[in-house]
Amino acid sequence: MKYVLALDQGTTSSRSLIFDSEGHIVSTAQQEFNQYFPQSGWVEHDALEIYDTQLKTLRQAVDGVDVSEIGAIGITNQRETVVVWDRNTGEPIHKAIVWQDRRTADFCEDLKEKGLFNTIREKTGLPIDAYFSATKVHWLLQNVSGALERAEKGELLLGTIDTWLIWKMTGGKSHLTDMTNASRTMLFNIKTLKWDDELLQIFGIPKSMLPEVVASSSPFGSYELDGYQIPISGVAGDQQAALFGQGCLEKGDAKNTYGTGCFLLMNQGQDFALSDHGLVTTLACSLDEKPVYAFEGSVFVAGAAIQWLRDGLEIIETAGETQSLAESVDTDDVVLVPAFVGLGTPYWDMYARGAVFGLSRDTGRAHFAKAALQAIAFQTRDITEAMIKDGGLKPETLKVDGGATANEYLMQFQSDIMDMEILRARNAETTALGAAFLAGLQVGFWSIVDVSKLSSQGISYTPKMQEGKRNELYGNWSKAVSRTLGWLKN
Ligand code: ADP
């Protein structure tokens, strides 16, 4: 065995990457697929197209590699997106409903009015929201002609994207998911580690549709490639895979991914806890049947604020330019709150809207660039503050990855404003690497010591800001945020 193959099935593209034993990328391939927006707020994918593009990239990635030397396949995927298909024909009954889809928002409001918020949160760790899979499955069964009847007869199967890919790749032999993906469905009881009968009843979902749930590093079946049976032996949702790929294996270890938005996850070990500060409780990757919990916080607009400067305001040409612009400004007078779609953790305010404070006659585009980068860092600190309040743990180091971590100004400011070491991953592909680690561990390609070692290398940023300055800047941010909350209501 020389390699592990990772399939990274994302929201806009399918990718395949081959890693060697040092965790280096040997080859990669990527293909975008169609996004369907049949109505305002609805987002769908064609599950067959997802499978097709995934396999095409797999083929491209293994081109030039001796297939007999691939020891295992790991899968990581966009989370919460759900497919329902016919167990005999393999035909999806409808397009996949994507995590971004809001069609079930009203149904979620009804559930809250029925007083189910706490019941669901205590079992699943999740707030009732259209984001998670359960209400999407409910919608499919209620709205696709004959679906509920067929489901009750045991003719239909459901799965998140990992489950769908595994089922297809094993020729229908394996109908499985891992705990991280199960924990995002709002049907899985993350304390008992079982599908929850009461929740299945609330959402009207027959149990026969559900995949079996196993640990993230487990035998999921095998995929036949050029006559070789390659084990599929690691599976995790994208954010949990990144947590694992960053080597956040111990309680208190945390990572933040800076993309369009930010996802910050902190390993909470084997202690189940609910947050009082707007964090979601979720399952992290586990190597055996024992659960590993994590707190998760999200920022809706992070790198997207930089896109807005580029494509909306048209005051920059490239995202990378914000670094030198930010460095050219000595003052910190301008504060941007990019609450373009409301605010996530810890505020959870859908009615907040964006604002810019502290403008003066000499404010220019460089101030906007600096304020946008600082806003990413402030929002990240907001999440870690919530985690510290809930769990009492302040991580010594925040491990980071994602497109915007290329920005050195952002990384240094992040360290300064949190008074914490920031460790940027050596390998930018931490999500795929996490899936590869899970798969490789299962087949003995790597040991857990290897995983710690291979994930711990990176570039470190340490705090340089005086405490008084840090408190002043974060205080200004908090003041600015408070003025945007509830904007649409007042
Ligand atoms: P996603 O997976 O969400 O598409 P990526 O990890 O590819 O995100 O990161 C892309 C995001 O990072 C974009 O929103 C972009 O504006 C931002 N970004 C990329 N490079 C930089 C940079 N040098 N400085 C600041 N932001 C950047």
PDB file of N, CA and C in Angstrom, residues 36-45 80 82-84 92-98 101-108 110-111 129-149 151 156 158 185-187 199-206 209:
ATOM      1  N   TYR A  36     -29.442  23.636  -8.869  1.00  0.00           N
ATOM      2  CA  TYR A  36     -30.807  23.902  -9.326  1.00  0.00           C
ATOM      3  C   TYR A  36     -31.524  24.758  -8.290  1.00  0.00           C
ATOM      4  N   PHE A  37     -32.155  25.845  -8.791  1.00  0.00           N
ATOM      5  CA  PHE A  37     -32.878  26.758  -7.898  1.00  0.00           C
ATOM      6  C   PHE A  37     -34.323  26.870  -8.397  1.00  0.00           C
ATOM      7  N   PRO A  38     -35.147  25.830  -8.168  1.00  0.00           N
ATOM      8  CA  PRO A  38     -36.485  25.824  -8.768  1.00  0.00           C
ATOM      9  C   PRO A  38     -37.404  26.927  -8.257  1.00  0.00           C
ATOM     10  N   GLN A  39     -37.174  27.407  -7.042  1.00  0.00           N
ATOM     11  CA  GLN A  39     -37.964  28.531  -6.509  1.00  0.00           C
ATOM     12  C   GLN A  39     -37.044  29.332  -5.609  1.00  0.00           C
ATOM     13  N   SER A  40     -37.503  30.525  -5.236  1.00  0.00           N
ATOM     14  CA  SER A  40     -36.696  31.334  -4.328  1.00  0.00           C
ATOM     15  C   SER A  40     -36.479  30.567  -3.014  1.00  0.00           C
ATOM     16  N   GLY A  41     -35.226  30.456  -2.598  1.00  0.00           N
ATOM     17  CA  GLY A  41     -34.913  29.776  -1.336  1.00  0.00           C
ATOM     18  C   GLY A  41     -34.764  28.261  -1.459  1.00  0.00           C
ATOM     19  N   TRP A  42     -35.013  27.719  -2.670  1.00  0.00           N
ATOM     20  CA  TRP A  42     -34.875  26.273  -2.853  1.00  0.00           C
ATOM     21  C   TRP A  42     -33.528  25.986  -3.539  1.00  0.00           C
ATOM     22  N   VAL A  43     -32.834  24.947  -3.089  1.00  0.00           N
ATOM     23  CA  VAL A  43     -31.566  24.565  -3.714  1.00  0.00           C
ATOM     24  C   VAL A  43     -31.523  23.041  -3.839  1.00  0.00           C
ATOM     25  N   GLU A  44     -31.304  22.565  -5.071  1.00  0.00           N
ATOM     26  CA  GLU A  44     -31.295  21.121  -5.304  1.00  0.00           C
ATOM     27  C   GLU A  44     -30.062  20.696  -6.095  1.00  0.00           C
ATOM     28  N   HIS A  45     -29.692  19.426  -5.914  1.00  0.00           N
ATOM     29  CA  HIS A  45     -28.643  18.805  -6.724  1.00  0.00           C
ATOM     30  C   HIS A  45     -29.206  17.530  -7.341  1.00  0.00           C
ATOM     31  N   GLU A  80     -25.799  17.335   5.634  1.00  0.00           N
ATOM     32  CA  GLU A  80     -27.255  17.607   5.736  1.00  0.00           C
ATOM     33  C   GLU A  80     -28.034  17.405   4.440  1.00  0.00           C
ATOM     34  N   VAL A  82     -29.792  15.722   1.434  1.00  0.00           N
ATOM     35  CA  VAL A  82     -30.380  14.379   1.556  1.00  0.00           C
ATOM     36  C   VAL A  82     -30.986  13.879   0.241  1.00  0.00           C
ATOM     37  N   VAL A  83     -30.849  12.576   0.020  1.00  0.00           N
ATOM     38  CA  VAL A  83     -31.375  11.904  -1.178  1.00  0.00           C
ATOM     39  C   VAL A  83     -32.306  10.783  -0.733  1.00  0.00           C
ATOM     40  N   VAL A  84     -33.406  10.579  -1.473  1.00  0.00           N
ATOM     41  CA  VAL A  84     -34.269   9.408  -1.273  1.00  0.00           C
ATOM     42  C   VAL A  84     -34.324   8.663  -2.598  1.00  0.00           C
ATOM     43  N   PRO A  92     -33.219   7.899  -7.828  1.00  0.00           N
ATOM     44  CA  PRO A  92     -33.704   8.867  -6.836  1.00  0.00           C
ATOM     45  C   PRO A  92     -35.146   9.261  -7.167  1.00  0.00           C
ATOM     46  N   ILE A  93     -35.977   9.453  -6.149  1.00  0.00           N
ATOM     47  CA  ILE A  93     -37.378   9.814  -6.416  1.00  0.00           C
ATOM     48  C   ILE A  93     -37.513  11.307  -6.696  1.00  0.00           C
ATOM     49  N   HIS A  94     -36.455  12.050  -6.443  1.00  0.00           N
ATOM     50  CA  HIS A  94     -36.513  13.514  -6.579  1.00  0.00           C
ATOM     51  C   HIS A  94     -35.067  13.990  -6.540  1.00  0.00           C
ATOM     52  N   LYS A  95     -34.829  15.226  -6.907  1.00  0.00           N
ATOM     53  CA  LYS A  95     -33.475  15.765  -6.737  1.00  0.00           C
ATOM     54  C   LYS A  95     -33.124  15.818  -5.245  1.00  0.00           C
ATOM     55  N   ALA A  96     -31.841  15.804  -4.956  1.00  0.00           N
ATOM     56  CA  ALA A  96     -31.400  15.933  -3.563  1.00  0.00           C
ATOM     57  C   ALA A  96     -31.737  17.332  -3.074  1.00  0.00           C
ATOM     58  N   ILE A  97     -32.196  17.425  -1.822  1.00  0.00           N
ATOM     59  CA  ILE A  97     -32.461  18.757  -1.245  1.00  0.00           C
ATOM     60  C   ILE A  97     -31.222  19.162  -0.443  1.00  0.00           C
ATOM     61  N   VAL A  98     -30.679  20.314  -0.806  1.00  0.00           N
ATOM     62  CA  VAL A  98     -29.374  20.749  -0.317  1.00  0.00           C
ATOM     63  C   VAL A  98     -29.502  21.474   1.033  1.00  0.00           C
ATOM     64  N   ASP A 101     -31.169  24.841   1.391  1.00  0.00           N
ATOM     65  CA  ASP A 101     -32.574  24.973   0.988  1.00  0.00           C
ATOM     66  C   ASP A 101     -33.458  25.373   2.180  1.00  0.00           C
ATOM     67  N   ARG A 102     -34.310  26.397   1.979  1.00  0.00           N
ATOM     68  CA  ARG A 102     -35.137  26.926   3.081  1.00  0.00           C
ATOM     69  C   ARG A 102     -36.614  26.566   2.939  1.00  0.00           C
ATOM     70  N   ARG A 103     -36.967  25.625   2.068  1.00  0.00           N
ATOM     71  CA  ARG A 103     -38.393  25.376   1.791  1.00  0.00           C
ATOM     72  C   ARG A 103     -39.166  24.894   3.016  1.00  0.00           C
ATOM     73  N   THR A 104     -38.464  24.345   3.985  1.00  0.00           N
ATOM     74  CA  THR A 104     -39.179  23.797   5.137  1.00  0.00           C
ATOM     75  C   THR A 104     -39.172  24.749   6.341  1.00  0.00           C
ATOM     76  N   ALA A 105     -38.852  26.025   6.088  1.00  0.00           N
ATOM     77  CA  ALA A 105     -38.765  26.988   7.204  1.00  0.00           C
ATOM     78  C   ALA A 105     -40.098  27.111   7.949  1.00  0.00           C
ATOM     79  N   ASP A 106     -41.206  27.133   7.202  1.00  0.00           N
ATOM     80  CA  ASP A 106     -42.509  27.276   7.873  1.00  0.00           C
ATOM     81  C   ASP A 106     -42.823  26.051   8.725  1.00  0.00           C
ATOM     82  N   PHE A 107     -42.505  24.883   8.179  1.00  0.00           N
ATOM     83  CA  PHE A 107     -42.716  23.646   8.935  1.00  0.00           C
ATOM     84  C   PHE A 107     -41.900  23.692  10.237  1.00  0.00           C
ATOM     85  N   CYS A 108     -40.708  24.227  10.156  1.00  0.00           N
ATOM     86  CA  CYS A 108     -39.873  24.354  11.360  1.00  0.00           C
ATOM     87  C   CYS A 108     -40.540  25.279  12.384  1.00  0.00           C
ATOM     88  N   ASP A 110     -43.734  25.701  12.712  1.00  0.00           N
ATOM     89  CA  ASP A 110     -44.853  24.927  13.306  1.00  0.00           C
ATOM     90  C   ASP A 110     -44.335  24.029  14.427  1.00  0.00           C
ATOM     91  N   LEU A 111     -43.196  23.374  14.172  1.00  0.00           N
ATOM     92  CA  LEU A 111     -42.649  22.460  15.181  1.00  0.00           C
ATOM     93  C   LEU A 111     -42.285  23.223  16.460  1.00  0.00           C
ATOM     94  N   ASP A 129     -34.235  23.655  12.616  1.00  0.00           N
ATOM     95  CA  ASP A 129     -33.929  24.545  11.497  1.00  0.00           C
ATOM     96  C   ASP A 129     -34.011  23.764  10.193  1.00  0.00           C
ATOM     97  N   ALA A 130     -34.405  24.478   9.146  1.00  0.00           N
ATOM     98  CA  ALA A 130     -34.548  23.875   7.815  1.00  0.00           C
ATOM     99  C   ALA A 130     -33.226  23.329   7.283  1.00  0.00           C
ATOM    100  N   TYR A 131     -32.132  23.835   7.834  1.00  0.00           N
ATOM    101  CA  TYR A 131     -30.781  23.440   7.459  1.00  0.00           C
ATOM    102  C   TYR A 131     -30.555  21.921   7.577  1.00  0.00           C
ATOM    103  N   PHE A 132     -31.070  21.311   8.630  1.00  0.00           N
ATOM    104  CA  PHE A 132     -30.800  19.891   8.893  1.00  0.00           C
ATOM    105  C   PHE A 132     -31.726  18.992   8.067  1.00  0.00           C
ATOM    106  N   SER A 133     -31.354  17.699   7.934  1.00  0.00           N
ATOM    107  CA  SER A 133     -32.010  16.827   6.932  1.00  0.00           C
ATOM    108  C   SER A 133     -33.469  16.484   7.224  1.00  0.00           C
ATOM    109  N   ALA A 134     -33.850  16.365   8.492  1.00  0.00           N
ATOM    110  CA  ALA A 134     -35.137  15.756   8.841  1.00  0.00           C
ATOM    111  C   ALA A 134     -36.332  16.388   8.129  1.00  0.00           C
ATOM    112  N   THR A 135     -36.425  17.724   8.150  1.00  0.00           N
ATOM    113  CA  THR A 135     -37.606  18.345   7.540  1.00  0.00           C
ATOM    114  C   THR A 135     -37.564  18.221   6.017  1.00  0.00           C
ATOM    115  N   LYS A 136     -36.383  18.039   5.462  1.00  0.00           N
ATOM    116  CA  LYS A 136     -36.258  17.866   4.006  1.00  0.00           C
ATOM    117  C   LYS A 136     -36.824  16.492   3.606  1.00  0.00           C
ATOM    118  N   VAL A 137     -36.525  15.471   4.403  1.00  0.00           N
ATOM    119  CA  VAL A 137     -37.070  14.133   4.120  1.00  0.00           C
ATOM    120  C   VAL A 137     -38.587  14.169   4.272  1.00  0.00           C
ATOM    121  N   HIS A 138     -39.043  14.830   5.323  1.00  0.00           N
ATOM    122  CA  HIS A 138     -40.484  14.972   5.542  1.00  0.00           C
ATOM    123  C   HIS A 138     -41.128  15.602   4.304  1.00  0.00           C
ATOM    124  N   TRP A 139     -40.519  16.638   3.781  1.00  0.00           N
ATOM    125  CA  TRP A 139     -41.060  17.319   2.597  1.00  0.00           C
ATOM    126  C   TRP A 139     -41.134  16.343   1.411  1.00  0.00           C
ATOM    127  N   LEU A 140     -40.058  15.580   1.192  1.00  0.00           N
ATOM    128  CA  LEU A 140     -40.030  14.642   0.050  1.00  0.00           C
ATOM    129  C   LEU A 140     -41.156  13.612   0.182  1.00  0.00           C
ATOM    130  N   LEU A 141     -41.323  13.076   1.381  1.00  0.00           N
ATOM    131  CA  LEU A 141     -42.337  12.035   1.562  1.00  0.00           C
ATOM    132  C   LEU A 141     -43.747  12.597   1.407  1.00  0.00           C
ATOM    133  N   GLN A 142     -43.925  13.865   1.768  1.00  0.00           N
ATOM    134  CA  GLN A 142     -45.257  14.463   1.669  1.00  0.00           C
ATOM    135  C   GLN A 142     -45.560  15.006   0.269  1.00  0.00           C
ATOM    136  N   ASN A 143     -44.529  15.347  -0.478  1.00  0.00           N
ATOM    137  CA  ASN A 143     -44.760  16.075  -1.731  1.00  0.00           C
ATOM    138  C   ASN A 143     -44.462  15.317  -3.011  1.00  0.00           C
ATOM    139  N   VAL A 144     -43.711  14.237  -2.935  1.00  0.00           N
ATOM    140  CA  VAL A 144     -43.472  13.445  -4.145  1.00  0.00           C
ATOM    141  C   VAL A 144     -44.587  12.399  -4.203  1.00  0.00           C
ATOM    142  N   SER A 145     -45.261  12.371  -5.322  1.00  0.00           N
ATOM    143  CA  SER A 145     -46.436  11.522  -5.439  1.00  0.00           C
ATOM    144  C   SER A 145     -46.112  10.048  -5.127  1.00  0.00           C
ATOM    145  N   GLY A 146     -46.863   9.480  -4.202  1.00  0.00           N
ATOM    146  CA  GLY A 146     -46.724   8.055  -3.852  1.00  0.00           C
ATOM    147  C   GLY A 146     -45.535   7.734  -2.963  1.00  0.00           C
ATOM    148  N   ALA A 147     -44.742   8.756  -2.601  1.00  0.00           N
ATOM    149  CA  ALA A 147     -43.492   8.471  -1.882  1.00  0.00           C
ATOM    150  C   ALA A 147     -43.729   7.858  -0.508  1.00  0.00           C
ATOM    151  N   LEU A 148     -44.676   8.436   0.247  1.00  0.00           N
ATOM    152  CA  LEU A 148     -44.879   7.935   1.607  1.00  0.00           C
ATOM    153  C   LEU A 148     -45.315   6.465   1.584  1.00  0.00           C
ATOM    154  N   GLU A 149     -46.213   6.183   0.654  1.00  0.00           N
ATOM    155  CA  GLU A 149     -46.708   4.806   0.523  1.00  0.00           C
ATOM    156  C   GLU A 149     -45.561   3.836   0.192  1.00  0.00           C
ATOM    157  N   ALA A 151     -42.453   4.319   0.751  1.00  0.00           N
ATOM    158  CA  ALA A 151     -41.529   4.255   1.901  1.00  0.00           C
ATOM    159  C   ALA A 151     -42.075   3.281   2.941  1.00  0.00           C
ATOM    160  N   LEU A 156     -38.217   2.376  -0.369  1.00  0.00           N
ATOM    161  CA  LEU A 156     -37.322   3.533  -0.516  1.00  0.00           C
ATOM    162  C   LEU A 156     -36.232   3.564   0.554  1.00  0.00           C
ATOM    163  N   LEU A 158     -33.090   6.198   2.296  1.00  0.00           N
ATOM    164  CA  LEU A 158     -32.634   7.586   2.349  1.00  0.00           C
ATOM    165  C   LEU A 158     -31.191   7.634   2.802  1.00  0.00           C
ATOM    166  N   THR A 185     -28.618  15.011  10.846  1.00  0.00           N
ATOM    167  CA  THR A 185     -29.928  14.759  10.238  1.00  0.00           C
ATOM    168  C   THR A 185     -31.080  15.281  11.089  1.00  0.00           C
ATOM    169  N   MET A 186     -30.840  15.495  12.385  1.00  0.00           N
ATOM    170  CA  MET A 186     -31.903  15.836  13.343  1.00  0.00           C
ATOM    171  C   MET A 186     -32.847  14.637  13.581  1.00  0.00           C
ATOM    172  N   LEU A 187     -32.364  13.433  13.264  1.00  0.00           N
ATOM    173  CA  LEU A 187     -33.125  12.202  13.525  1.00  0.00           C
ATOM    174  C   LEU A 187     -32.350  11.273  14.446  1.00  0.00           C
ATOM    175  N   LEU A 199     -38.466  10.936  17.208  1.00  0.00           N
ATOM    176  CA  LEU A 199     -38.181  11.903  16.136  1.00  0.00           C
ATOM    177  C   LEU A 199     -38.675  11.367  14.790  1.00  0.00           C
ATOM    178  N   LEU A 200     -38.486  10.076  14.558  1.00  0.00           N
ATOM    179  CA  LEU A 200     -38.965   9.491  13.294  1.00  0.00           C
ATOM    180  C   LEU A 200     -40.476   9.657  13.184  1.00  0.00           C
ATOM    181  N   GLN A 201     -41.132   9.545  14.327  1.00  0.00           N
ATOM    182  CA  GLN A 201     -42.584   9.716  14.327  1.00  0.00           C
ATOM    183  C   GLN A 201     -42.962  11.173  14.057  1.00  0.00           C
ATOM    184  N   ILE A 202     -42.264  12.085  14.706  1.00  0.00           N
ATOM    185  CA  ILE A 202     -42.558  13.514  14.497  1.00  0.00           C
ATOM    186  C   ILE A 202     -42.424  13.877  13.008  1.00  0.00           C
ATOM    187  N   PHE A 203     -41.389  13.333  12.361  1.00  0.00           N
ATOM    188  CA  PHE A 203     -41.145  13.696  10.954  1.00  0.00           C
ATOM    189  C   PHE A 203     -41.806  12.725   9.969  1.00  0.00           C
ATOM    190  N   GLY A 204     -42.499  11.697  10.506  1.00  0.00           N
ATOM    191  CA  GLY A 204     -43.218  10.762   9.644  1.00  0.00           C
ATOM    192  C   GLY A 204     -42.299   9.973   8.717  1.00  0.00           C
ATOM    193  N   ILE A 205     -41.197   9.482   9.264  1.00  0.00           N
ATOM    194  CA  ILE A 205     -40.208   8.775   8.438  1.00  0.00           C
ATOM    195  C   ILE A 205     -40.124   7.304   8.862  1.00  0.00           C
ATOM    196  N   PRO A 206     -40.466   6.370   7.969  1.00  0.00           N
ATOM    197  CA  PRO A 206     -40.360   4.951   8.325  1.00  0.00           C
ATOM    198  C   PRO A 206     -38.900   4.543   8.567  1.00  0.00           C
ATOM    199  N   MET A 209     -36.192   3.066   6.011  1.00  0.00           N
ATOM    200  CA  MET A 209     -35.481   3.885   5.018  1.00  0.00           C
ATOM    201  C   MET A 209     -34.050   4.221   5.444  1.00  0.00           C
TER     202      MET A 209
END
